[in-house]
């Protein structure tokens, strides 16, 4: 009887053991309590890329079980799905697409359903679910009002092949070479294995460039750099493939489908200065710009934006950069005798290069206007420490790219966007070309993110906070600084960072 009972127990135990072996091993989700999702995400920061991707996926699953769907979406969105195994990529795609659809994010759904094109092994019902969600996303993006800019051929794609069309001869060749060098360095440092094929655009027409791009199986084109060529493109109904031009056209609006435009626009800086001055309470401005085409364009941009805000430009001077600063200041400030007449002037907008700009504040002092606020563009800042020379610019407020004023922009170099690239280029680059280097870095970052245009709604770049406007132009919002003791310093801007005091 005892032997019989022992035998029954042994048989039952063996059955349970065999059944347990046939089951799937418990997943990380099963082993880790729900409240440990944050711990997993912290662990991922310290792990190798492949393990970090797996850990973030498990954390996302835990957060879904907790009902924290937005946090789960962020965790799933932050991982590099290409590092997951085929099975886990399918798991990620199902989870991420479900969360994205619930958040009405069709672009994220398209990113998830890219696994359908990669022909990963999956069950029929999984394939059907993903196909249905992909169709929903495509239909959602076709609806008016979702976005005025769309690149359907890149939605959800992994961008790996880019043609960079820049001139290697002619007046823009030096600028192009600087930008191209920065792109090469940044591509190497970021380690995403993007294939950059460079083409001398000075040797080909625009249509020939696109033909070459198609022959190279490029997914998109970076270029052209020439303003006239960008103007030609933006007047078309469409361009042959997604294009990130490195300048802005002359038209009021970009009309071409698939064309985006990005550059270091002085006109954008002038418009930002106009808004800043008006927000600071100034309603009557004097303007000083150089007497050339550049000064005319930038001056008009400031004038139009300031008037649009509700302000009035009461004095406008187009100065000769080679002539006396005193003559220009006398006109700008209504000088009578030796004293400025500021009855209808609240502040001054200044567009000037460093040598000229440094003479303006002392001249204001001479004409008894030492406290007149001065708003300026980045062009008066050489981008290097020159305390003695820049003492004359004390109290002048100006904007510049984060890479040029890290203490004022983000609180120090270590928290700059793309810090590793910044370190390398800062050590190897002359200050006069550093802004162009930063532009090359941001151009590559923008290009590789065109598969998800939602990431361009506030990208922290080396040249500013970048935002895609509804006609395909990238707008830069720049941080502000003020010279103090000859050094750019942080400035408290009313309304910035939610401070409305």
mmCIF file of C-alpha atoms in Angstrom, residues 102 146 158 164 255 284 410 421 483:
data_model
loop_
_atom_site.group_PDB
_atom_site.id
_atom_site.type_symbol
_atom_site.label_atom_id
_atom_site.label_comp_id
_atom_site.label_asym_id
_atom_site.label_seq_id
_atom_site.Cartn_x
_atom_site.Cartn_y
_atom_site.Cartn_z
ATOM 1 C CA UNK A 102 -4.515 54.636 -28.708
ATOM 2 C CA UNK A 146 -3.111 65.988 -39.783
ATOM 3 C CA UNK A 158 15.162 53.027 -41.101
ATOM 4 C CA UNK A 164 24.605 64.720 -49.971
ATOM 5 C CA UNK A 255 5.015 74.842 -52.391
ATOM 6 C CA UNK A 284 9.145 102.005 -30.520
ATOM 7 C CA UNK A 410 21.765 74.943 -21.360
ATOM 8 C CA UNK A 421 30.604 65.633 -31.476
ATOM 9 C CA UNK A 483 27.520 90.335 -22.380
#
